[in-house]
PDB file of C-alpha atoms in Angstrom:
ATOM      1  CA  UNK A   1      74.895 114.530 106.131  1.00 50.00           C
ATOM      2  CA  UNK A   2      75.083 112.182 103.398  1.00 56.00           C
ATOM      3  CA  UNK A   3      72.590 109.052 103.532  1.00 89.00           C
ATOM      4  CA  UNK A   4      74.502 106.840 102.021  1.00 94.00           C
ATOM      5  CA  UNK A   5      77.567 106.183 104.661  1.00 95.00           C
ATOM      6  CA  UNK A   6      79.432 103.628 102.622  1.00 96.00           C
ATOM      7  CA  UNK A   7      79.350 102.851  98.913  1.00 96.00           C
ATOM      8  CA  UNK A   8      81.205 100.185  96.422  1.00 97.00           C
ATOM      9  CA  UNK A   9      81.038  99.934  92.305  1.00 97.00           C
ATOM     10  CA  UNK A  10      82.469  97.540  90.325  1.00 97.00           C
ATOM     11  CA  UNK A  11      84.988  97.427  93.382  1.00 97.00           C
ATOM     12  CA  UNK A  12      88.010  94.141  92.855  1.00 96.00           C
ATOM     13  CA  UNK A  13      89.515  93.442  96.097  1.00 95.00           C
ATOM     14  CA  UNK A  14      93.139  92.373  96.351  1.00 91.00           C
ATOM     15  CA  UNK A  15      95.084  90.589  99.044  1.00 85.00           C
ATOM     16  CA  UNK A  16      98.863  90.995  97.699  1.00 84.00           C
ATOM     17  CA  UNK A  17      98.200  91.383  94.210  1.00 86.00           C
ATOM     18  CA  UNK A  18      95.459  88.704  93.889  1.00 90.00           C
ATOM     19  CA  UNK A  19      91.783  89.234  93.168  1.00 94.00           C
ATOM     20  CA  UNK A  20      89.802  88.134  96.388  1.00 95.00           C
ATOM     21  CA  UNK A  21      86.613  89.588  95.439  1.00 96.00           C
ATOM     22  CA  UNK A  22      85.786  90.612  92.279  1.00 96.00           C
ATOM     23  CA  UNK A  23      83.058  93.225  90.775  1.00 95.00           C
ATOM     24  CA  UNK A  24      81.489  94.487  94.402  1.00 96.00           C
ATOM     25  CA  UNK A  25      78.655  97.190  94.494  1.00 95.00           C
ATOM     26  CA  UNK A  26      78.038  98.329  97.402  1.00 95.00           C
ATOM     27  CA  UNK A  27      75.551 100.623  99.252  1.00 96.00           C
ATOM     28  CA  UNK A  28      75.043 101.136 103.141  1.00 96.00           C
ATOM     29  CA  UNK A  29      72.728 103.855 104.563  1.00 96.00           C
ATOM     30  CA  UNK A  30      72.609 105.833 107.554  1.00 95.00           C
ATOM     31  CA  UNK A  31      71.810 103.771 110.394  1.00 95.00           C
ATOM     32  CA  UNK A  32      71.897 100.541 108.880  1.00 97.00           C
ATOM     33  CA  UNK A  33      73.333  97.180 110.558  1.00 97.00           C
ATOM     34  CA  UNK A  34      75.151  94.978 108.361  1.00 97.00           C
ATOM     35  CA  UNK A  35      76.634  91.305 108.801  1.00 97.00           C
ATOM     36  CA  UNK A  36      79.549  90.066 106.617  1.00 96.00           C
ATOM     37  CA  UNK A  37      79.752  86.590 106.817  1.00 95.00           C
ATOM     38  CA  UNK A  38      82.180  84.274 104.939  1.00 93.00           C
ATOM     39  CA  UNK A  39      85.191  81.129 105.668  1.00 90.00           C
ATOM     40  CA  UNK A  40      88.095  82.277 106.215  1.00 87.00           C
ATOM     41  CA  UNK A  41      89.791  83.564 103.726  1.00 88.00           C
ATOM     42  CA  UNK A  42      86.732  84.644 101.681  1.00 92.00           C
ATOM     43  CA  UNK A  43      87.948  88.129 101.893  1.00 92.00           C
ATOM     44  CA  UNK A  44      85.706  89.527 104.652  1.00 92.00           C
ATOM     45  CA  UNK A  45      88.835  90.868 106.414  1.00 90.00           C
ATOM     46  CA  UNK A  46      90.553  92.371 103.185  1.00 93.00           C
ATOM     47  CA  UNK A  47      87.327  93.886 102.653  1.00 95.00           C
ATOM     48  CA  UNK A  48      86.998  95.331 106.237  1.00 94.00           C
ATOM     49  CA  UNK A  49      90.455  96.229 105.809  1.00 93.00           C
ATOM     50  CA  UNK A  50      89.698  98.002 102.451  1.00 95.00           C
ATOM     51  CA  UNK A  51      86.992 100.294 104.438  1.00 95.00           C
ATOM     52  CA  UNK A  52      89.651 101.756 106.605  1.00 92.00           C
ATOM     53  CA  UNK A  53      91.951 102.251 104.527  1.00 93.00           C
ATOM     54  CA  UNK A  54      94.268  99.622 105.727  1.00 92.00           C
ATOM     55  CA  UNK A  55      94.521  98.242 101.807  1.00 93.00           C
ATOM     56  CA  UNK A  56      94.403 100.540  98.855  1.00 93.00           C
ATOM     57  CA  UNK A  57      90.857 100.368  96.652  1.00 94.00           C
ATOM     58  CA  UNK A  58      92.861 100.265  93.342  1.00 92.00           C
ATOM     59  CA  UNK A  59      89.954  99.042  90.802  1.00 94.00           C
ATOM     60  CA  UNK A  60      86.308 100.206  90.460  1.00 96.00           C
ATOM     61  CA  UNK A  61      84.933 102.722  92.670  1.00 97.00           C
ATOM     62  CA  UNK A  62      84.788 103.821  96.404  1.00 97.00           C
ATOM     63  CA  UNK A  63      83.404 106.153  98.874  1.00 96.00           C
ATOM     64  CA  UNK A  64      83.347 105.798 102.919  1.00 96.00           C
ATOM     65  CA  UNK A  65      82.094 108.908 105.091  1.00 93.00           C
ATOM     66  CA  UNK A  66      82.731 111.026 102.095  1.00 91.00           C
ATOM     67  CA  UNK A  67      86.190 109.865 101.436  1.00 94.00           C
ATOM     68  CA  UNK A  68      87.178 108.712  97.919  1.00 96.00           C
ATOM     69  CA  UNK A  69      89.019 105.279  98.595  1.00 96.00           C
ATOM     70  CA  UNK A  70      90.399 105.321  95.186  1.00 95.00           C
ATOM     71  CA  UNK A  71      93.499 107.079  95.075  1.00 90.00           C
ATOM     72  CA  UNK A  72      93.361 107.883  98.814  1.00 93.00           C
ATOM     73  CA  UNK A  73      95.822 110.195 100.073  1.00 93.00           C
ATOM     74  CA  UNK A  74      98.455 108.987 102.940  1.00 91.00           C
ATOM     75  CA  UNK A  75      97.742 112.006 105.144  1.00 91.00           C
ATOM     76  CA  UNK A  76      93.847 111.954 104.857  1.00 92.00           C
ATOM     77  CA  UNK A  77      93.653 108.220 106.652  1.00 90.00           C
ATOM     78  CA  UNK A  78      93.911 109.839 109.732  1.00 86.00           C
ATOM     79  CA  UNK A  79      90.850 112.004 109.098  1.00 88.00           C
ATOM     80  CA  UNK A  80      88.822 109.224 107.280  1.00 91.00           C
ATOM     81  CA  UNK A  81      89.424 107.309 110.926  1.00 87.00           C
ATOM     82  CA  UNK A  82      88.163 109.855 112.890  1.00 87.00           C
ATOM     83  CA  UNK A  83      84.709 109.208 111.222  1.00 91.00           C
ATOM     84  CA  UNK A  84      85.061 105.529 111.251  1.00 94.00           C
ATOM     85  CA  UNK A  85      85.196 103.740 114.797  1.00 94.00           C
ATOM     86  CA  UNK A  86      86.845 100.197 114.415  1.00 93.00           C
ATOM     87  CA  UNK A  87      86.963  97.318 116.772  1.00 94.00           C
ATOM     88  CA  UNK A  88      88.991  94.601 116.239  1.00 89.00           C
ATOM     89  CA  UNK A  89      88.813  90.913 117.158  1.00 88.00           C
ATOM     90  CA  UNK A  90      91.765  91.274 120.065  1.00 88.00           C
ATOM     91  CA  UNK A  91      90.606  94.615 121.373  1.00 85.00           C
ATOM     92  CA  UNK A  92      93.920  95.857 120.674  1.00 88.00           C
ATOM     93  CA  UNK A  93      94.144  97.904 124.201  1.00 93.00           C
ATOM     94  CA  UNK A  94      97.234  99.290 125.638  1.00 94.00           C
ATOM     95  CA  UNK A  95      97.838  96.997 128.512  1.00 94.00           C
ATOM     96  CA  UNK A  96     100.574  99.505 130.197  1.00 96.00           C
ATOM     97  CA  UNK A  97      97.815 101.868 131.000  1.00 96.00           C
ATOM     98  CA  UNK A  98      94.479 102.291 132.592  1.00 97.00           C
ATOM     99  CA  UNK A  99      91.560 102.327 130.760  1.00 97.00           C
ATOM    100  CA  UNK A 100      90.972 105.955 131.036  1.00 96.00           C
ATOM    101  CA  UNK A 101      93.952 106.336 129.895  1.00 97.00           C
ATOM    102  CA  UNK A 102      93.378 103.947 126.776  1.00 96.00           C
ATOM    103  CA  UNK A 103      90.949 106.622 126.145  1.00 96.00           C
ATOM    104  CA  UNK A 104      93.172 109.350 126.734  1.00 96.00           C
ATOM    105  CA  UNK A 105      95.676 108.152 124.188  1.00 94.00           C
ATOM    106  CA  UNK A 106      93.239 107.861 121.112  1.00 92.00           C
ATOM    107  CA  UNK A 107      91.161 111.275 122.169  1.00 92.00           C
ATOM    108  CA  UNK A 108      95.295 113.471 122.292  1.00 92.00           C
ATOM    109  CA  UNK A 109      96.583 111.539 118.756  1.00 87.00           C
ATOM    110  CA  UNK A 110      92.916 112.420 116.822  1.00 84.00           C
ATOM    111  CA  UNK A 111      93.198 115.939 117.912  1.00 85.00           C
ATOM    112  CA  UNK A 112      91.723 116.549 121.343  1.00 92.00           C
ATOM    113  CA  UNK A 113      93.426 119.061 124.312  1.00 94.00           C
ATOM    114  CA  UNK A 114      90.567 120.350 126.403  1.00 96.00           C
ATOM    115  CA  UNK A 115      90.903 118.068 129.998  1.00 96.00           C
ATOM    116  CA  UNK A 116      87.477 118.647 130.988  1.00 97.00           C
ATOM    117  CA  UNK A 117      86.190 117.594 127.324  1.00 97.00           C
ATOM    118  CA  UNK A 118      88.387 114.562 126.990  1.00 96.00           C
ATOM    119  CA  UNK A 119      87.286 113.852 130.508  1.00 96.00           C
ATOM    120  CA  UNK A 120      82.965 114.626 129.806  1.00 97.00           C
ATOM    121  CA  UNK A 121      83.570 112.460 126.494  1.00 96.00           C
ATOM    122  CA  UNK A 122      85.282 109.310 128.149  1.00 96.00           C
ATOM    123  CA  UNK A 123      82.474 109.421 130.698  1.00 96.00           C
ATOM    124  CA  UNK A 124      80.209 109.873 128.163  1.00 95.00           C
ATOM    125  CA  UNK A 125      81.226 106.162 125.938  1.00 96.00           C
ATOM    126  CA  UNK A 126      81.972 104.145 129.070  1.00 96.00           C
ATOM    127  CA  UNK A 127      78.467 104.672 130.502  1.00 94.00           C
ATOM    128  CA  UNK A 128      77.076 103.614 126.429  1.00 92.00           C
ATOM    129  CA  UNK A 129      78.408 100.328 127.188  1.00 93.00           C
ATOM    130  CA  UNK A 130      77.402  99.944 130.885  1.00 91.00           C
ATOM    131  CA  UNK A 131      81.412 100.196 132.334  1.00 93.00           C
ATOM    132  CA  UNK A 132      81.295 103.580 133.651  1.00 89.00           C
ATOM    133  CA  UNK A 133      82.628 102.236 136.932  1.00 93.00           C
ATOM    134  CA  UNK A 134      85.976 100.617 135.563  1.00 94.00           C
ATOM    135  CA  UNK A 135      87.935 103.812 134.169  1.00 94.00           C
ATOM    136  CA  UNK A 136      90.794 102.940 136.424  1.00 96.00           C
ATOM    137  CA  UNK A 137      91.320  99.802 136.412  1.00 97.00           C
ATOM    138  CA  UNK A 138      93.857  97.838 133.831  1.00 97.00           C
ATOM    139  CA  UNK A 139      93.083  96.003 130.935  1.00 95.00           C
ATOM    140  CA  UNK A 140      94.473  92.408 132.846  1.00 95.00           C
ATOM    141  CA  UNK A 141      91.611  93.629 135.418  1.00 97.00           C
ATOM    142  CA  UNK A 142      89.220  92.675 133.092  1.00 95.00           C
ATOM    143  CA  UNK A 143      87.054  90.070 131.614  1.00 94.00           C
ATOM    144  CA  UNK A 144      87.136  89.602 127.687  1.00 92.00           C
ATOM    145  CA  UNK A 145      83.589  91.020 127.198  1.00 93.00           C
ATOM    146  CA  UNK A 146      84.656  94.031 129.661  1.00 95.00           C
ATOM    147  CA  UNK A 147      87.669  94.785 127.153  1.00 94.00           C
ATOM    148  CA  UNK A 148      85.927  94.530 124.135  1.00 93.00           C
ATOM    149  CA  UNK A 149      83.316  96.358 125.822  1.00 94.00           C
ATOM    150  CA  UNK A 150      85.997  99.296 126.129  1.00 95.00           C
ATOM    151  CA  UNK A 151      87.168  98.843 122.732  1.00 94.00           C
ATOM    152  CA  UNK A 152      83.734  99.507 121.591  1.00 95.00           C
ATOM    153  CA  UNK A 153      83.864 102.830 123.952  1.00 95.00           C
ATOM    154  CA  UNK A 154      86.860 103.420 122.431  1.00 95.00           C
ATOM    155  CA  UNK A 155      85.621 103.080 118.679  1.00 94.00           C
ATOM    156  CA  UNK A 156      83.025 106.066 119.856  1.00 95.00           C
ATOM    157  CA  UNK A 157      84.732 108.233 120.817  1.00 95.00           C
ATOM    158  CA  UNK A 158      85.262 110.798 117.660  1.00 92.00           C
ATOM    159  CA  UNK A 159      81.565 110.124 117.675  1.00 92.00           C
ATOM    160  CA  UNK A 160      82.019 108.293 113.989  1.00 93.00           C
ATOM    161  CA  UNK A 161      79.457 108.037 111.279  1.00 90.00           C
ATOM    162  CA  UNK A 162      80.172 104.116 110.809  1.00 95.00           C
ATOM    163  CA  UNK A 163      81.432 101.477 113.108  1.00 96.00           C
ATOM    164  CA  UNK A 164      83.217  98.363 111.662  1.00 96.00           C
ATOM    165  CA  UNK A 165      83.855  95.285 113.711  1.00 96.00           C
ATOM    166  CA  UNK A 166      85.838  92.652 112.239  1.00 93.00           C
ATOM    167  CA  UNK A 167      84.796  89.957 114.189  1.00 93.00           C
ATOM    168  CA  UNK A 168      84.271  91.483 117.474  1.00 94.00           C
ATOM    169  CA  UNK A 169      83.219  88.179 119.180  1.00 93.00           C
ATOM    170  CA  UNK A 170      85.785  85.758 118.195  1.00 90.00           C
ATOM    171  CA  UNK A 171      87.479  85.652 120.979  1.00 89.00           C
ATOM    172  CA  UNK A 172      84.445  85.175 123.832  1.00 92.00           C
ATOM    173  CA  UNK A 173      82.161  82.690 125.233  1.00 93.00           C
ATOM    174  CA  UNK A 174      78.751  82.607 123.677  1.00 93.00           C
ATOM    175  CA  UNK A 175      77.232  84.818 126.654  1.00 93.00           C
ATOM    176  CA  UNK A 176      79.654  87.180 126.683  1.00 93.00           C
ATOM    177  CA  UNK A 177      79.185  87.508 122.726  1.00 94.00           C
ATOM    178  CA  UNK A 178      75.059  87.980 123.105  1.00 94.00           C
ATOM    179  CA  UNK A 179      76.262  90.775 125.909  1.00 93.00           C
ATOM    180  CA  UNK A 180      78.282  92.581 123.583  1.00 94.00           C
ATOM    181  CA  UNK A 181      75.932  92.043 120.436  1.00 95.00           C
ATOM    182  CA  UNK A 182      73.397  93.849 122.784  1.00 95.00           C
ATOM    183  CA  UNK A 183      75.891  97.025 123.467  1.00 95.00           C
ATOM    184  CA  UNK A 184      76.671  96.928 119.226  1.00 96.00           C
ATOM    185  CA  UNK A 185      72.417  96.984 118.428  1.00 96.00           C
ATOM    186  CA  UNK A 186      71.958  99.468 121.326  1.00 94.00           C
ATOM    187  CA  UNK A 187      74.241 101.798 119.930  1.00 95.00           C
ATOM    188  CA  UNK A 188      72.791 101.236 115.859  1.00 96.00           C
ATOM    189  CA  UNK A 189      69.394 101.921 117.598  1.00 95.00           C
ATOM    190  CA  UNK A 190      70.961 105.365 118.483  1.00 91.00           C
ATOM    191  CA  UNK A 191      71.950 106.155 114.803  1.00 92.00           C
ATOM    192  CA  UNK A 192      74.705 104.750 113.950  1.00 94.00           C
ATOM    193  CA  UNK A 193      75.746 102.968 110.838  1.00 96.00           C
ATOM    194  CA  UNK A 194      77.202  98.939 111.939  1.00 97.00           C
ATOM    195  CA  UNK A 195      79.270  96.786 109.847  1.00 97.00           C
ATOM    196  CA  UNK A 196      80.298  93.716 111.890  1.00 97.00           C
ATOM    197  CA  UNK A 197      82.476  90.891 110.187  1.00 95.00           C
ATOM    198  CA  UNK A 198      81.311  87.043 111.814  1.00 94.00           C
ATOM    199  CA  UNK A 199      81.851  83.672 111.597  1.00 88.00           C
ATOM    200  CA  UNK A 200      79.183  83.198 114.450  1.00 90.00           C
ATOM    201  CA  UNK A 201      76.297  82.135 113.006  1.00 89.00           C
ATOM    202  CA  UNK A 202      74.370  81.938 116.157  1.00 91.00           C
ATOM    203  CA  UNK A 203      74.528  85.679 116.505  1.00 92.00           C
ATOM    204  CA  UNK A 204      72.912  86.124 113.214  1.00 93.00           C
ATOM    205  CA  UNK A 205      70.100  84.101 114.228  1.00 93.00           C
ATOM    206  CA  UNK A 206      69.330  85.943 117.805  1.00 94.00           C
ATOM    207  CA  UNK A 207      70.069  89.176 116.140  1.00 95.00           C
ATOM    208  CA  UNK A 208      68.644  89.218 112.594  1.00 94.00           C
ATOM    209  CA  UNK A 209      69.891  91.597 110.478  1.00 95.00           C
ATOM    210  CA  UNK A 210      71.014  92.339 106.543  1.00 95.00           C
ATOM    211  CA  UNK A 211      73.774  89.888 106.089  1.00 96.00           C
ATOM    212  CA  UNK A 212      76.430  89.929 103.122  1.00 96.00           C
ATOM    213  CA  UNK A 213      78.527  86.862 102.119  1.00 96.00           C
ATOM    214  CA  UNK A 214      81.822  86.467 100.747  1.00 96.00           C
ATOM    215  CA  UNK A 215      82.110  82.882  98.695  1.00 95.00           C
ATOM    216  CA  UNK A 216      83.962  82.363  95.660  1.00 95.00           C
ATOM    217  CA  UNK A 217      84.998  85.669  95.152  1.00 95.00           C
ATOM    218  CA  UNK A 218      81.273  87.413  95.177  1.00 96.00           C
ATOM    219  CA  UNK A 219      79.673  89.349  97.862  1.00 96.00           C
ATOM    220  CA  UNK A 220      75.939  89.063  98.017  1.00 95.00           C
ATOM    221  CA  UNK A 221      73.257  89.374  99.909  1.00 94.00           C
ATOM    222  CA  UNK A 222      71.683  85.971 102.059  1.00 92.00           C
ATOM    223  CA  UNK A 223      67.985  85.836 102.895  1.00 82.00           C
ATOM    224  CA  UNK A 224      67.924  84.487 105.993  1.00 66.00           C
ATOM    225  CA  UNK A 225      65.256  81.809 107.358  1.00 61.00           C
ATOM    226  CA  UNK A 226      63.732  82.711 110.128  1.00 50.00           C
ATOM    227  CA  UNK A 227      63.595  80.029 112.890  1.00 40.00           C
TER     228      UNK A 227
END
């Protein structure tokens, strides 16, 4: 496996046909955690966006679990996704259907048939973020940390090389945030790669970590002072 998960050169960002961030390089290793931080609209989400192929990479150059993002082929999304876990800011759950069945529906459209391994494997991410208990209840059922909690289970499943969370604590209290900044470190100390886009500064300063921002049209790196 490739050490370098994640790269950028000379990378201009657009949000509809304007330059958001210009001139990007870009490296992320194996393993590493990674904060971008930025106002809003500083381009942190086109850029988050950009990783998954959600906008094209159309200038400079691009690479994301061994996927070219320059000139990116429709029907290899899909298979870049499968490597990527994502977890958005509104959890984005299915709320006509249980969460095992949340599960269900992302393990059948990436590829899965075996019962007993879709079963093993949704057993398997609930009890990574402490919710093994809760497979049959409804999204409604449960608190904001519980569902991003699942979405997070969710993102795991295809057992990706790289998570990305755009903002995965904007919409909870600041407890519930520290308990699912715990579950996102727990599962970077078990190997894998973290990108997390914030806006909540307290987070970095609990949970220091390499932090990128997004001002001006630049991405660079912030030293942070340590309290």
């Amino acid at each position: 496996m490739s050490e370098t998960v994640l790269s950028l050169k000379n990378a201009t960002i657009y949000q509809e046909n304007n330059p958001i961030l210009s001139d990007i390089t870009l490296d992320v290793k194996h393993g590493d955690f990674i904060y971008i931080i930025g106002k809003t609209g500083s381009g942190k989400s086109s850029l988050m966006k950009t990783f998954y192929a959600d906008l094209p990479l159309t200038e400079g150059e691009g690479e994301i679990v061994e996927y070219n993002l320059v000139g990116l082929k429709e029907n290899d999304i899909p298979y870049l996704r499968r490597k990527v876990g994502i977890v958005f800011q509104d959890f984005q759950l299915l709320p006509d259907r249980s969460v095992k069945e949340n599960m269900l529906f992302v393990l059948k459209a990436t590829g899965w048939t075996d019962k007993t391994e879709m079963d093993e494997k949704i057993d398997e991410v609930l009890a990574k973020v402490d919710l093994k208990s809760i497979a049959s209840k409804m999204p409604h059922q449960l608190s904001g940390g519980e569902q991003q909690r699942v979405a997070i289970a969710r993102a795991l499943l295809n057992d990706p090389e790289l998570i990305l969370a755009d903002e995965p604590t904007g919409n909870l209290d600041p407890q519930t945030s520290v308990e699912v900044m715990e579950v996102l470190r727990k599962i970077n100390a078990n190997g894998k790669t973290v990108i997390m886009a914030t806006h909540d500064y307290a987070l970095l300063m609990k949970f220091p970590s390499k932090t990128l921002k997004c001002e001006n049209g630049q991405l660079f790196e912030v030293v942070q002072r340590t309290v």
